[in-house]
């Protein structure tokens, strides 16, 4: 909300003169003007063109783990041996998980 610094400021006497009814009315006006919108629900109805991939098939060639690779037992990702940080209880741990 923008502030107009040229307007005269209220003094303490002016602030004390506001009645309880005025203050309650201001509070009700402020609370009714804001709308609580759930972003997830708003985006749920949004359809992007070309986003329907239900009839598409993935064609990815999966390679088995190579001799110079290991599977981290913390994140379960396959890494090159150069990423090996340590072994916990005989299980290899990558540098990212060890940090």
CSV table of N, CA and C in Angstrom, one decimal:
chain,number,residue,atom,x,y,z
A,1,UNK,N,0.8,-1.2,0.0
A,1,UNK,CA,0.0,0.0,0.0
A,1,UNK,C,0.9,1.2,0.0
A,2,UNK,N,0.6,2.2,-0.9
A,2,UNK,CA,1.4,3.4,-1.0
A,2,UNK,C,1.1,4.3,0.1
A,3,UNK,N,2.1,5.1,0.6
A,3,UNK,CA,1.9,6.0,1.7
A,3,UNK,C,2.1,7.4,1.1
A,4,UNK,N,1.2,8.3,1.4
A,4,UNK,CA,1.2,9.7,1.0
A,4,UNK,C,1.9,10.4,2.1
A,5,UNK,N,3.1,10.9,1.9
A,5,UNK,CA,3.8,11.6,3.0
A,5,UNK,C,3.4,13.0,3.1
A,6,UNK,N,2.6,13.5,2.2
A,6,UNK,CA,2.2,14.9,2.2
A,6,UNK,C,1.0,15.1,3.0
A,7,UNK,N,0.3,14.1,3.4
A,7,UNK,CA,-1.0,14.3,4.2
A,7,UNK,C,-0.6,14.5,5.6
A,8,UNK,N,-1.4,15.3,6.3
A,8,UNK,CA,-1.1,15.6,7.7
A,8,UNK,C,-1.3,14.4,8.6
A,9,UNK,N,-0.4,14.3,9.5
A,9,UNK,CA,-0.4,13.1,10.4
A,9,UNK,C,-1.4,13.4,11.6
A,10,UNK,N,-2.0,12.3,12.1
A,10,UNK,CA,-2.9,12.4,13.2
A,10,UNK,C,-2.0,12.5,14.5
A,11,UNK,N,-2.5,13.4,15.4
A,11,UNK,CA,-1.9,13.5,16.7
A,11,UNK,C,-2.4,12.5,17.6
A,12,UNK,N,-1.9,12.4,18.8
A,12,UNK,CA,-2.4,11.5,19.8
A,12,UNK,C,-3.8,11.8,20.2
A,13,UNK,N,-4.2,13.1,20.2
A,13,UNK,CA,-5.6,13.4,20.5
A,13,UNK,C,-6.5,12.9,19.5
A,14,UNK,N,-6.1,13.0,18.2
A,14,UNK,CA,-7.0,12.5,17.1
A,14,UNK,C,-7.1,11.0,17.2
A,15,UNK,N,-6.1,10.3,17.5
A,15,UNK,CA,-6.2,8.9,17.6
A,15,UNK,C,-7.1,8.4,18.7
A,16,UNK,N,-7.1,9.1,19.8
A,16,UNK,CA,-7.9,8.8,21.0
A,16,UNK,C,-9.4,9.1,20.7
A,17,UNK,N,-9.7,10.0,19.8
A,17,UNK,CA,-11.0,10.4,19.5
A,17,UNK,C,-11.8,9.3,18.6
A,18,UNK,N,-11.1,8.4,18.0
A,18,UNK,CA,-11.7,7.4,17.2
A,18,UNK,C,-12.6,6.5,18.1
A,19,UNK,N,-13.8,6.4,17.7
A,19,UNK,CA,-14.7,5.6,18.6
A,19,UNK,C,-14.5,4.1,18.3
A,20,UNK,N,-15.0,3.3,19.2
A,20,UNK,CA,-14.8,1.8,19.1
A,20,UNK,C,-15.6,1.3,17.9
A,21,UNK,N,-16.8,1.9,17.6
A,21,UNK,CA,-17.6,1.5,16.5
A,21,UNK,C,-16.8,1.8,15.2
A,22,UNK,N,-16.1,2.9,15.1
A,22,UNK,CA,-15.4,3.2,13.9
A,22,UNK,C,-14.3,2.2,13.7
A,23,UNK,N,-13.6,1.9,14.8
A,23,UNK,CA,-12.5,1.0,14.7
A,23,UNK,C,-12.9,-0.4,14.3
A,24,UNK,N,-14.1,-0.9,14.8
A,24,UNK,CA,-14.6,-2.2,14.4
A,24,UNK,C,-15.1,-2.2,13.0
A,25,UNK,N,-15.6,-1.1,12.5
A,25,UNK,CA,-16.1,-1.0,11.1
A,25,UNK,C,-14.9,-1.0,10.2
A,26,UNK,N,-13.8,-0.3,10.6
A,26,UNK,CA,-12.6,-0.4,9.7
A,26,UNK,C,-12.0,-1.8,9.7
A,27,UNK,N,-12.0,-2.5,10.8
A,27,UNK,CA,-11.5,-3.8,10.8
A,27,UNK,C,-12.3,-4.7,10.0
A,28,UNK,N,-13.6,-4.6,10.0
A,28,UNK,CA,-14.5,-5.4,9.2
A,28,UNK,C,-14.3,-5.1,7.7
A,29,UNK,N,-14.1,-3.9,7.4
A,29,UNK,CA,-13.9,-3.5,6.0
A,29,UNK,C,-12.6,-4.1,5.4
A,30,UNK,N,-11.6,-4.1,6.2
A,30,UNK,CA,-10.3,-4.6,5.8
A,30,UNK,C,-10.4,-6.1,5.6
A,31,UNK,N,-11.1,-6.8,6.5
A,31,UNK,CA,-11.1,-8.3,6.5
A,31,UNK,C,-12.0,-8.8,5.3
A,32,UNK,N,-13.0,-8.0,5.0
A,32,UNK,CA,-13.9,-8.5,3.9
A,32,UNK,C,-13.3,-8.2,2.5
A,33,UNK,N,-12.3,-7.3,2.4
A,33,UNK,CA,-11.8,-6.9,1.2
A,33,UNK,C,-10.7,-7.9,0.7
A,34,UNK,N,-10.1,-8.7,1.6
A,34,UNK,CA,-9.1,-9.7,1.2
A,34,UNK,C,-9.8,-11.0,1.0
A,35,UNK,N,-9.4,-11.7,-0.1
A,35,UNK,CA,-9.9,-13.0,-0.4
A,35,UNK,C,-8.8,-14.0,-0.3
A,36,UNK,N,-9.1,-15.1,0.4
A,36,UNK,CA,-8.1,-16.2,0.6
A,36,UNK,C,-8.2,-17.1,-0.6
A,37,UNK,N,-7.2,-17.1,-1.4
A,37,UNK,CA,-7.2,-17.9,-2.6
A,37,UNK,C,-6.1,-19.0,-2.5
A,38,UNK,N,-6.5,-20.2,-2.7
A,38,UNK,CA,-5.6,-21.3,-2.6
A,38,UNK,C,-4.9,-21.4,-4.0
A,39,UNK,N,-3.6,-21.2,-4.1
A,39,UNK,CA,-2.9,-21.2,-5.4
A,39,UNK,C,-3.0,-22.6,-6.1
A,40,UNK,N,-3.0,-23.7,-5.3
A,40,UNK,CA,-3.1,-25.0,-5.9
A,40,UNK,C,-4.4,-25.2,-6.6
A,41,UNK,N,-5.5,-24.8,-5.9
A,41,UNK,CA,-6.9,-25.0,-6.5
A,41,UNK,C,-7.0,-24.1,-7.7
A,42,UNK,N,-6.4,-22.9,-7.7
A,42,UNK,CA,-6.5,-22.0,-8.8
A,42,UNK,C,-5.8,-22.6,-10.0
A,43,UNK,N,-4.6,-23.2,-9.8
A,43,UNK,CA,-3.8,-23.8,-10.9
A,43,UNK,C,-4.4,-25.1,-11.3
A,44,UNK,N,-5.2,-25.8,-10.5
A,44,UNK,CA,-5.7,-27.1,-10.9
A,44,UNK,C,-6.6,-27.1,-12.1
A,45,UNK,N,-7.4,-26.0,-12.3
A,45,UNK,CA,-8.2,-25.9,-13.5
A,45,UNK,C,-7.5,-25.4,-14.7
A,46,UNK,N,-6.3,-25.0,-14.6
A,46,UNK,CA,-5.5,-24.5,-15.7
A,46,UNK,C,-5.0,-25.6,-16.6
A,47,UNK,N,-5.3,-25.6,-17.9
A,47,UNK,CA,-4.8,-26.6,-18.8
A,47,UNK,C,-3.9,-25.9,-19.8
A,48,UNK,N,-2.7,-26.5,-19.9
A,48,UNK,CA,-1.7,-26.0,-20.8
A,48,UNK,C,-1.8,-26.7,-22.1
A,49,UNK,N,-1.6,-26.0,-23.2
A,49,UNK,CA,-1.7,-26.7,-24.5
A,49,UNK,C,-0.6,-27.7,-24.7
A,50,UNK,N,-0.9,-28.9,-25.1
A,50,UNK,CA,0.1,-29.9,-25.3
A,50,UNK,C,0.6,-30.6,-24.0
A,51,UNK,N,-0.1,-30.4,-22.9
A,51,UNK,CA,0.3,-31.0,-21.6
A,51,UNK,C,-0.1,-32.4,-21.4
A,52,UNK,N,-1.1,-32.9,-22.2
A,52,UNK,CA,-1.6,-34.2,-22.1
A,52,UNK,C,-0.7,-35.2,-22.7
A,53,UNK,N,0.1,-35.9,-21.9
A,53,UNK,CA,1.0,-36.9,-22.4
A,53,UNK,C,0.6,-38.3,-22.0
A,54,UNK,N,-0.7,-38.5,-21.8
A,54,UNK,CA,-1.1,-39.8,-21.4
A,54,UNK,C,-1.0,-40.9,-22.4
A,55,UNK,N,-1.0,-40.6,-23.7
A,55,UNK,CA,-0.8,-41.6,-24.8
A,55,UNK,C,0.6,-41.7,-25.3
A,56,UNK,N,1.5,-41.0,-24.7
A,56,UNK,CA,2.9,-41.0,-25.1
A,56,UNK,C,3.7,-42.2,-24.4
A,57,UNK,N,4.6,-42.8,-25.1
A,57,UNK,CA,5.4,-43.8,-24.5
A,57,UNK,C,6.9,-43.3,-24.4
A,58,UNK,N,7.5,-43.7,-23.3
A,58,UNK,CA,8.9,-43.3,-23.1
A,58,UNK,C,9.8,-44.2,-23.7
A,59,UNK,N,10.8,-43.7,-24.4
A,59,UNK,CA,11.8,-44.6,-25.0
A,59,UNK,C,13.2,-44.2,-24.5
A,60,UNK,N,13.5,-44.8,-23.3
A,60,UNK,CA,14.7,-44.5,-22.7
A,60,UNK,C,15.5,-45.8,-22.6
A,61,UNK,N,16.8,-45.7,-23.0
A,61,UNK,CA,17.6,-46.9,-22.9
A,61,UNK,C,18.3,-46.9,-21.5
A,62,UNK,N,18.0,-47.9,-20.7
A,62,UNK,CA,18.5,-48.1,-19.4
A,62,UNK,C,19.8,-49.0,-19.4
A,63,UNK,N,20.8,-48.4,-18.9
A,63,UNK,CA,22.1,-49.2,-18.8
A,63,UNK,C,22.3,-49.7,-17.4
A,64,UNK,N,22.8,-51.0,-17.3
A,64,UNK,CA,23.1,-51.5,-16.0
A,64,UNK,C,24.3,-50.7,-15.4
A,65,UNK,N,24.4,-50.8,-14.1
A,65,UNK,CA,25.5,-50.1,-13.4
A,65,UNK,C,26.9,-50.7,-13.9
A,66,UNK,N,27.7,-49.7,-14.2
A,66,UNK,CA,29.0,-50.1,-14.8
A,66,UNK,C,30.0,-50.4,-13.7
A,67,UNK,N,31.2,-51.0,-14.1
A,67,UNK,CA,32.2,-51.4,-13.1
A,67,UNK,C,32.7,-50.3,-12.3
A,68,UNK,N,32.8,-49.1,-12.8
A,68,UNK,CA,33.4,-47.9,-12.1
A,68,UNK,C,32.3,-47.1,-11.4
A,69,UNK,N,31.1,-47.6,-11.2
A,69,UNK,CA,30.1,-46.9,-10.5
A,69,UNK,C,29.6,-47.6,-9.3
A,70,UNK,N,28.9,-46.9,-8.4
A,70,UNK,CA,28.4,-47.5,-7.2
A,70,UNK,C,27.0,-46.8,-6.9
A,71,UNK,N,26.2,-47.5,-6.1
A,71,UNK,CA,24.9,-47.0,-5.7
A,71,UNK,C,25.0,-46.5,-4.3
A,72,UNK,N,24.8,-45.2,-4.1
A,72,UNK,CA,24.8,-44.6,-2.7
A,72,UNK,C,23.7,-45.2,-1.9
A,73,UNK,N,24.0,-45.7,-0.7
A,73,UNK,CA,22.9,-46.3,0.1
A,73,UNK,C,22.1,-45.3,1.0
A,74,UNK,N,22.4,-44.0,0.7
A,74,UNK,CA,21.6,-42.9,1.4
A,74,UNK,C,20.6,-42.3,0.4
A,75,UNK,N,21.1,-42.0,-0.8
A,75,UNK,CA,20.2,-41.3,-1.7
A,75,UNK,C,19.7,-42.3,-2.8
A,76,UNK,N,20.4,-43.5,-2.9
A,76,UNK,CA,20.1,-44.5,-3.9
A,76,UNK,C,20.3,-44.1,-5.3
A,77,UNK,N,21.2,-43.2,-5.6
A,77,UNK,CA,21.6,-42.8,-6.9
A,77,UNK,C,22.9,-43.4,-7.3
A,78,UNK,N,23.0,-43.7,-8.6
A,78,UNK,CA,24.2,-44.3,-9.1
A,78,UNK,C,25.2,-43.2,-9.4
A,79,UNK,N,26.4,-43.3,-8.8
A,79,UNK,CA,27.5,-42.3,-9.0
A,79,UNK,C,28.7,-43.0,-9.5
A,80,UNK,N,29.6,-42.2,-10.1
A,80,UNK,CA,30.9,-42.6,-10.5
A,80,UNK,C,31.8,-42.8,-9.2
A,81,UNK,N,32.8,-43.7,-9.3
A,81,UNK,CA,33.6,-44.0,-8.2
A,81,UNK,C,34.3,-42.7,-7.6
A,82,UNK,N,34.5,-41.7,-8.5
A,82,UNK,CA,35.2,-40.5,-8.0
A,82,UNK,C,34.3,-39.8,-7.0
A,83,UNK,N,33.0,-40.1,-6.9
A,83,UNK,CA,32.1,-39.4,-6.0
A,83,UNK,C,32.0,-40.2,-4.7
A,84,UNK,N,32.7,-41.2,-4.5
A,84,UNK,CA,32.6,-42.0,-3.3
A,84,UNK,C,33.3,-41.3,-2.1
A,85,UNK,N,32.6,-41.0,-1.1
A,85,UNK,CA,33.1,-40.3,0.1
A,85,UNK,C,33.6,-41.2,1.2
A,86,UNK,N,32.7,-42.2,1.5
A,86,UNK,CA,33.1,-43.1,2.6
A,86,UNK,C,32.1,-44.3,2.5
A,87,UNK,N,32.3,-45.2,3.5
A,87,UNK,CA,31.4,-46.3,3.6
A,87,UNK,C,31.0,-46.4,5.1
A,88,UNK,N,29.7,-46.5,5.2
A,88,UNK,CA,29.1,-46.6,6.6
A,88,UNK,C,28.5,-48.1,6.7
A,89,UNK,N,29.1,-48.8,7.6
A,89,UNK,CA,28.7,-50.2,7.8
A,89,UNK,C,28.8,-51.0,6.6
A,90,UNK,N,29.8,-50.7,5.8
A,90,UNK,CA,30.1,-51.4,4.5
A,90,UNK,C,29.2,-51.0,3.4
A,91,UNK,N,28.4,-49.9,3.5
A,91,UNK,CA,27.6,-49.4,2.5
A,91,UNK,C,28.2,-48.1,1.9
A,92,UNK,N,28.4,-48.0,0.6
A,92,UNK,CA,29.0,-46.8,0.0
A,92,UNK,C,28.1,-45.6,0.2
A,93,UNK,N,28.7,-44.4,0.5
A,93,UNK,CA,28.0,-43.1,0.6
A,93,UNK,C,28.7,-42.1,-0.3
A,94,UNK,N,27.9,-41.4,-1.1
A,94,UNK,CA,28.4,-40.4,-2.0
A,94,UNK,C,28.8,-39.1,-1.3
A,95,UNK,N,29.5,-38.2,-2.0
A,95,UNK,CA,30.0,-37.0,-1.4
A,95,UNK,C,28.9,-36.1,-1.0
A,96,UNK,N,27.8,-36.0,-1.8
A,96,UNK,CA,26.7,-35.1,-1.4
A,96,UNK,C,26.0,-35.5,-0.1
A,97,UNK,N,25.8,-36.8,0.1
A,97,UNK,CA,25.1,-37.3,1.3
A,97,UNK,C,26.1,-37.2,2.5
A,98,UNK,N,27.4,-37.4,2.3
A,98,UNK,CA,28.3,-37.3,3.4
A,98,UNK,C,28.5,-35.9,3.9
A,99,UNK,N,28.2,-34.9,3.1
A,99,UNK,CA,28.5,-33.5,3.5
A,99,UNK,C,27.4,-33.0,4.4
